[in-house]
Coordinates of N, CA and C and ligand atoms in Angstrom, one line a residue:
M1 N 49.3 4.6 65.5 CA 48.8 4.6 66.9 C 49.5 5.5 67.8
A2 N 50.9 5.6 67.6 CA 51.7 6.5 68.5 C 51.2 7.9 68.4
A3 N 50.8 8.3 67.2 CA 50.4 9.7 67.0 C 49.1 9.9 67.7
L4 N 48.2 8.9 67.7 CA 46.9 9.0 68.4 C 47.2 9.1 69.9
A5 N 48.0 8.2 70.4 CA 48.3 8.2 71.8 C 48.8 9.5 72.3
R6 N 49.6 10.2 71.4 CA 50.2 11.4 71.8 C 49.1 12.5 72.0
D7 N 48.0 12.3 71.2 CA 47.0 13.3 71.3 C 46.0 13.1 72.4
L8 N 46.1 12.0 73.1 CA 45.1 11.7 74.1 C 45.3 12.6 75.3
C9 N 44.3 13.3 75.8 CA 44.5 14.2 76.9 C 43.4 13.9 77.9
P10 N 43.6 14.3 79.2 CA 42.6 14.0 80.2 C 41.2 14.3 79.9
R11 N 40.9 15.4 79.2 CA 39.6 15.8 79.0 C 38.9 14.9 78.0
S12 N 39.6 14.0 77.4 CA 39.0 13.1 76.4 C 38.5 11.8 77.1
V13 N 38.4 11.7 78.4 CA 37.8 10.6 79.0 C 36.3 10.9 79.2
S14 N 35.5 10.1 78.6 CA 34.0 10.4 78.5 C 33.4 10.2 79.9
P15 N 32.2 10.8 80.1 CA 31.5 10.6 81.4 C 31.3 9.1 81.7
R16 N 31.2 8.2 80.7 CA 31.1 6.8 80.9 C 32.4 6.1 81.1
G17 N 33.5 6.9 81.2 CA 34.8 6.3 81.4 C 35.5 5.8 80.2
Q18 N 34.9 6.0 79.0 CA 35.5 5.6 77.8 C 36.6 6.6 77.4
R19 N 37.7 6.1 76.9 CA 38.8 7.0 76.5 C 38.6 7.3 75.0
C20 N 38.7 8.6 74.7 CA 38.5 9.1 73.3 C 39.7 9.8 72.9
Y21 N 40.0 9.8 71.6 CA 41.1 10.5 71.1 C 40.6 11.9 70.6
T22 N 41.3 12.9 70.9 CA 40.9 14.2 70.4 C 42.1 14.9 69.8
A23 N 41.8 15.7 68.8 CA 42.9 16.4 68.2 C 43.3 17.6 69.1
P24 N 44.6 18.0 69.1 CA 45.0 19.1 69.9 C 44.2 20.3 69.5
D25 N 44.0 21.2 70.4 CA 43.2 22.4 70.2 C 44.0 23.4 69.4
T26 N 43.8 23.4 68.1 CA 44.5 24.4 67.2 C 43.8 25.6 66.9
Q27 N 42.6 25.7 67.5 CA 41.7 26.9 67.2 C 41.4 27.5 68.6
D28 N 42.4 27.7 69.4 CA 42.2 28.1 70.8 C 41.3 29.3 70.9
G29 N 41.4 30.2 69.9 CA 40.6 31.4 70.0 C 39.1 31.1 69.9
E30 N 38.7 30.2 68.9 CA 37.3 29.9 68.7 C 36.8 29.1 69.9
V31 N 37.6 28.1 70.4 CA 37.1 27.3 71.5 C 37.0 28.1 72.8
A32 N 38.0 29.0 73.0 CA 37.9 29.9 74.2 C 36.7 30.8 74.1
K33 N 36.4 31.3 72.9 CA 35.2 32.1 72.7 C 34.0 31.3 73.0
A34 N 33.9 30.1 72.5 CA 32.7 29.3 72.7 C 32.5 29.0 74.2
Q35 N 33.6 28.7 74.9 CA 33.5 28.4 76.3 C 33.0 29.6 77.1
R36 N 33.4 30.7 76.7 CA 32.9 31.9 77.4 C 31.4 32.2 77.1
A37 N 31.0 31.8 75.9 CA 29.6 32.0 75.5 C 28.7 31.0 76.0
A38 N 29.1 29.9 76.6 CA 28.3 28.8 77.0 C 27.1 29.3 77.8
G39 N 25.9 29.0 77.4 CA 24.7 29.4 78.0 C 23.6 29.6 76.9
D40 N 22.4 29.9 77.3 CA 21.3 30.2 76.4 C 21.0 31.7 76.3
H41 N 21.8 32.4 75.5 CA 21.6 33.8 75.4 C 20.8 34.1 74.2
A42 N 19.8 35.0 74.4 CA 19.0 35.5 73.2 C 18.7 36.9 73.4
P43 N 18.6 37.8 72.5 CA 18.9 37.5 71.1 C 20.4 37.5 70.8
T44 N 20.8 36.9 69.7 CA 22.2 36.8 69.3 C 22.4 37.7 68.1
I45 N 23.7 37.7 67.7 CA 24.0 38.4 66.4 C 23.2 37.8 65.2
F46 N 22.8 36.6 65.3 CA 22.1 36.0 64.2 C 20.7 36.6 64.1
S47 N 20.1 37.1 65.2 CA 18.8 37.8 65.1 C 19.0 39.1 64.4
K48 N 20.1 39.7 64.5 CA 20.4 41.0 63.8 C 20.6 40.7 62.3
I49 N 21.2 39.6 62.0 CA 21.4 39.2 60.6 C 20.0 38.9 60.0
L50 N 19.2 38.2 60.7 CA 17.8 38.0 60.2 C 17.1 39.3 60.0
A51 N 17.3 40.2 60.9 CA 16.6 41.5 60.8 C 17.3 42.5 59.8
R52 N 18.4 42.0 59.3 CA 19.2 42.8 58.3 C 19.8 44.1 58.9
T53 N 19.9 44.1 60.2 CA 20.6 45.3 60.9 C 22.1 45.0 61.0
V54 N 22.5 43.8 60.8 CA 23.9 43.4 60.7 C 24.1 42.8 59.3
P55 N 25.0 43.2 58.5 CA 25.1 42.7 57.1 C 25.7 41.3 57.1
A56 N 25.2 40.5 56.1 CA 25.8 39.2 55.8 C 25.6 38.9 54.4
T57 N 26.4 37.9 53.9 CA 26.2 37.5 52.5 C 25.1 36.4 52.5
V58 N 23.9 36.7 52.1 CA 22.8 35.8 52.2 C 22.8 34.9 50.9
L59 N 22.7 33.6 51.1 CA 22.7 32.7 49.9 C 21.3 32.2 49.7
Y60 N 20.5 32.2 50.7 CA 19.1 31.7 50.5 C 18.3 32.2 51.7
E61 N 17.0 32.4 51.4 CA 16.1 32.8 52.5 C 14.7 32.4 52.1
D62 N 13.9 31.9 53.1 CA 12.5 31.6 52.9 C 11.8 32.0 54.3
E63 N 10.6 31.6 54.4 CA 9.8 32.0 55.6 C 10.3 31.3 56.9
K64 N 11.0 30.2 56.7 CA 11.5 29.5 57.9 C 12.9 29.6 58.3
C65 N 13.8 30.0 57.3 CA 15.2 29.9 57.5 C 16.0 30.8 56.6
M66 N 17.3 31.0 56.9 CA 18.2 31.8 56.1 C 19.5 31.0 56.1
A67 N 20.2 31.1 54.9 CA 21.6 30.6 54.7 C 22.5 31.8 54.4
F68 N 23.6 31.9 55.1 CA 24.5 33.0 54.8 C 25.9 32.5 55.0
R69 N 26.9 33.2 54.4 CA 28.3 32.8 54.6 C 28.8 33.1 56.0
D70 N 29.6 32.2 56.5 CA 30.2 32.4 57.8 C 31.3 33.5 57.7
V71 N 31.3 34.3 58.7 CA 32.3 35.5 58.7 C 33.7 35.0 58.9
A72 N 33.9 33.8 59.5 CA 35.2 33.3 59.7 C 35.3 31.9 59.1
P73 N 35.4 31.8 57.7 CA 35.3 30.6 57.0 C 36.5 29.6 57.4
Q74 N 36.1 28.3 57.6 CA 37.1 27.3 57.9 C 37.3 26.4 56.7
A75 N 36.8 26.7 55.5 CA 36.9 26.0 54.3 C 36.6 26.9 53.2
P76 N 37.0 26.6 51.9 CA 36.7 27.5 50.8 C 35.2 27.8 50.7
V77 N 34.3 26.9 51.0 CA 32.9 27.2 51.1 C 32.5 26.9 52.6
H78 N 31.9 27.9 53.3 CA 31.5 27.7 54.6 C 30.3 28.6 54.8
F79 N 29.1 28.0 54.9 CA 28.0 28.8 55.2 C 27.2 28.2 56.3
L80 N 26.3 29.0 56.9 CA 25.4 28.6 58.0 C 24.0 28.6 57.6
V81 N 23.2 27.7 58.1 CA 21.8 27.6 57.9 C 21.1 27.8 59.2
I82 N 20.3 28.8 59.4 CA 19.7 29.1 60.7 C 18.1 29.1 60.6
P83 N 17.4 28.7 61.6 CA 16.0 28.9 61.6 C 15.7 30.3 61.9
K84 N 14.6 30.9 61.4 CA 14.2 32.2 61.9 C 13.7 32.2 63.3
Q85 N 13.1 31.1 63.7 CA 12.7 30.9 65.1 C 14.0 30.7 65.9
P86 N 14.2 31.5 66.9 CA 15.5 31.5 67.6 C 15.6 30.4 68.7
I87 N 15.7 29.1 68.2 CA 16.0 28.0 69.0 C 17.5 28.1 69.5
P88 N 17.8 28.1 70.8 CA 19.2 28.3 71.2 C 20.2 27.2 70.8
R89 N 19.8 26.0 70.8 CA 20.8 24.9 70.6 C 20.0 23.6 70.3
V90 N 20.8 22.7 69.6 CA 20.1 21.5 69.2 C 19.6 20.6 70.4
S91 N 20.3 20.7 71.5 CA 19.9 19.9 72.6 C 18.6 20.4 73.3
R92 N 18.1 21.5 72.8 CA 16.8 22.1 73.3 C 15.6 21.8 72.4
V93 N 15.8 21.1 71.3 CA 14.7 20.9 70.3 C 13.8 19.8 70.9
G94 N 12.5 19.8 70.4 CA 11.6 18.8 70.8 C 10.9 18.3 69.5
P95 N 9.9 17.4 69.7 CA 9.2 16.8 68.6 C 8.5 17.8 67.7
E96 N 8.1 18.9 68.3 CA 7.5 20.0 67.5 C 8.4 20.6 66.5
D97 N 9.7 20.4 66.6 CA 10.7 21.0 65.7 C 11.1 20.1 64.6
T98 N 10.5 18.9 64.5 CA 10.9 17.9 63.6 C 10.9 18.4 62.1
E99 N 9.8 19.0 61.7 CA 9.7 19.5 60.4 C 10.7 20.6 60.0
L100 N 10.8 21.5 61.0 CA 11.8 22.6 60.8 C 13.2 22.1 60.7
L101 N 13.6 21.1 61.5 CA 14.9 20.6 61.4 C 15.2 19.9 60.1
G102 N 14.2 19.2 59.6 CA 14.3 18.5 58.3 C 14.4 19.6 57.2
H103 N 13.7 20.7 57.3 CA 13.8 21.7 56.3 C 15.2 22.4 56.3
L104 N 15.8 22.5 57.5 CA 17.1 23.1 57.5 C 18.1 22.2 56.7
L105 N 18.0 20.9 56.9 CA 18.9 20.0 56.2 C 18.6 20.0 54.7
V106 N 17.4 20.1 54.3 CA 17.0 20.2 52.8 C 17.6 21.5 52.3
V107 N 17.5 22.6 53.0 CA 18.1 23.9 52.5 C 19.6 23.8 52.5
A108 N 20.2 23.1 53.5 CA 21.7 22.9 53.5 C 22.1 22.2 52.2
S109 N 21.4 21.1 51.9 CA 21.7 20.3 50.7 C 21.6 21.1 49.4
R110 N 20.4 21.8 49.3 CA 20.2 22.6 48.1 C 21.2 23.7 47.9
T111 N 21.6 24.3 49.0 CA 22.5 25.5 48.9 C 23.9 24.9 48.6
A112 N 24.3 23.8 49.2 CA 25.6 23.2 48.9 C 25.7 22.9 47.4
R113 N 24.6 22.4 46.9 CA 24.6 22.1 45.4 C 24.8 23.4 44.6
A114 N 24.0 24.4 45.0 CA 24.1 25.7 44.3 C 25.5 26.3 44.5
E115 N 26.2 25.9 45.5 CA 27.6 26.4 45.8 C 28.6 25.6 45.1
G116 N 28.2 24.5 44.4 CA 29.1 23.7 43.6 C 29.8 22.6 44.4
L117 N 29.3 22.2 45.5 CA 30.0 21.2 46.3 C 29.6 19.8 45.9
H118 N 30.0 19.5 44.6 CA 29.5 18.2 44.0 C 30.4 17.0 44.5
D119 N 31.5 17.3 45.2 CA 32.3 16.2 45.7 C 32.1 15.9 47.2
G120 N 31.1 16.5 47.7 CA 30.7 16.3 49.1 C 31.1 17.5 50.0
Y121 N 30.7 17.4 51.2 CA 30.8 18.5 52.2 C 30.5 17.9 53.6
R122 N 30.7 18.8 54.5 CA 30.4 18.3 55.9 C 29.3 19.3 56.5
V123 N 28.4 18.7 57.2 CA 27.4 19.4 58.0 C 27.7 19.2 59.4
V124 N 27.8 20.3 60.2 CA 28.2 20.3 61.6 C 27.2 21.1 62.4
I125 N 26.8 20.6 63.6 CA 26.0 21.4 64.6 C 26.8 21.3 65.9
N126 N 27.3 22.4 66.3 CA 28.0 22.5 67.6 C 27.0 22.8 68.7
D127 N 27.1 22.0 69.8 CA 26.1 22.2 70.9 C 26.8 22.4 72.2
G128 N 26.5 23.6 72.8 CA 27.0 23.8 74.2 C 28.5 24.0 74.3
K129 N 28.9 23.9 75.5 CA 30.3 24.2 75.9 C 31.3 23.1 75.2
H130 N 31.0 21.9 75.5 CA 31.9 20.8 74.9 C 31.8 20.8 73.4
G131 N 30.7 21.2 72.8 CA 30.6 21.3 71.4 C 31.2 22.5 70.8
A132 N 31.7 23.4 71.6 CA 32.3 24.6 71.2 C 31.3 25.5 70.4
Q133 N 30.1 25.6 70.9 CA 29.1 26.5 70.4 C 29.4 27.9 70.9
S134 N 29.4 28.9 70.0 CA 29.7 30.2 70.4 C 28.5 31.2 70.2
V135 N 27.6 30.8 69.3 CA 26.4 31.6 69.1 C 25.2 30.8 69.4
Y136 N 24.4 31.2 70.4 CA 23.3 30.4 70.9 C 22.0 30.7 70.2
H137 N 22.1 30.5 68.9 CA 21.0 30.4 68.0 C 21.3 29.3 67.0
L138 N 20.5 28.2 67.1 CA 20.8 27.0 66.4 C 21.3 27.3 65.0
H139 N 22.3 26.6 64.5 CA 22.8 26.8 63.2 C 23.5 25.5 62.7
L140 N 23.3 25.2 61.4 CA 24.1 24.2 60.7 C 25.3 24.8 60.0
H141 N 26.5 24.3 60.3 CA 27.6 24.7 59.5 C 27.6 23.8 58.2
V142 N 27.9 24.4 57.1 CA 28.1 23.5 55.9 C 29.5 23.9 55.4
L143 N 30.4 23.0 55.3 CA 31.8 23.2 55.0 C 32.2 22.4 53.8
G144 N 32.8 23.0 52.8 CA 33.2 22.2 51.6 C 34.3 22.9 50.8
G145 N 34.7 22.2 49.7 CA 35.7 22.8 48.8 C 37.1 22.3 49.1
R146 N 37.2 21.5 50.1 CA 38.5 20.9 50.4 C 38.2 19.5 51.1
Q147 N 39.3 18.7 51.2 CA 39.2 17.4 51.8 C 39.1 17.6 53.4
M148 N 38.1 17.0 54.0 CA 37.9 17.1 55.4 C 38.7 16.0 56.1
G149 N 39.1 16.2 57.3 CA 39.8 15.1 58.1 C 38.8 14.5 59.0
W150 N 39.3 13.4 59.6 CA 38.5 12.7 60.7 C 39.4 12.0 61.6
P151 N 39.3 12.0 62.9 CA 38.2 12.6 63.6 C 38.3 14.1 63.7
P152 N 37.2 14.8 63.9 CA 37.2 16.2 64.1 C 37.9 16.6 65.4
G153 N 38.3 17.8 65.6 CA 39.0 18.2 66.8 C 38.0 18.5 67.9
Ligands
DGP1 P1 29.5 28.0 66.6 O1 30.9 28.0 67.2 O2 29.1 26.7 66.1 O3 28.5 28.7 67.5 O4 29.6 28.9 65.3 C1 29.3 30.3 65.2 C2 29.7 30.7 63.8 O5 29.1 32.0 63.6 C3 31.2 31.0 63.7 O6 31.7 30.0 62.7 C4 31.4 32.4 63.2 C5 30.0 32.8 62.8 N1 29.6 34.1 63.1 C6 29.7 34.8 64.3 N2 29.3 36.1 64.2 C7 29.0 36.2 62.8 C8 28.5 37.4 62.1 O7 28.4 38.5 62.6 N3 28.3 37.2 60.8 C9 28.5 35.9 60.2 N4 28.3 35.9 58.8 N5 29.0 34.9 60.8 C10 29.2 35.0 62.2

């Protein structure tokens, strides 16, 4: 408990007044980058990856989405699944996106299996400034190949 109390910081008080424990920011570069990027910018670097004008290691592609390795991997296996339709962030989706969102999860699962992640993995969607989103084209992170910790930072 002492360790958790040490990590409590003012920004971890929720809008409803609940106190939450957060890990110290050990990825200041990524978080700072995400906070600078906050907003709905389009097109993003991911549009260029979809257009193949920026190279990426593509693991899977169909008419609705693409999966490719993250350029800054946070685990032995770290890939992203993105829709071809440039939805900026998960907080902007609507009922019309239900099928597409399900498809992204199915592709994440199949690609994880193809990557050999038989002991499990984590799927993450960062949204907006507090979610530390840095690229405003919706994407699922799939991370695996090591033991994950909880709570996340
Ligand atoms: P997020 O913080 O959730 O918006 O994550 C964006 C991710 O995108 C981050 O993990 C790094 C990755 N990324 C950014 N630029 C590129 C790129 O040009 N190529 C690839 N493969 N990944 C990128």
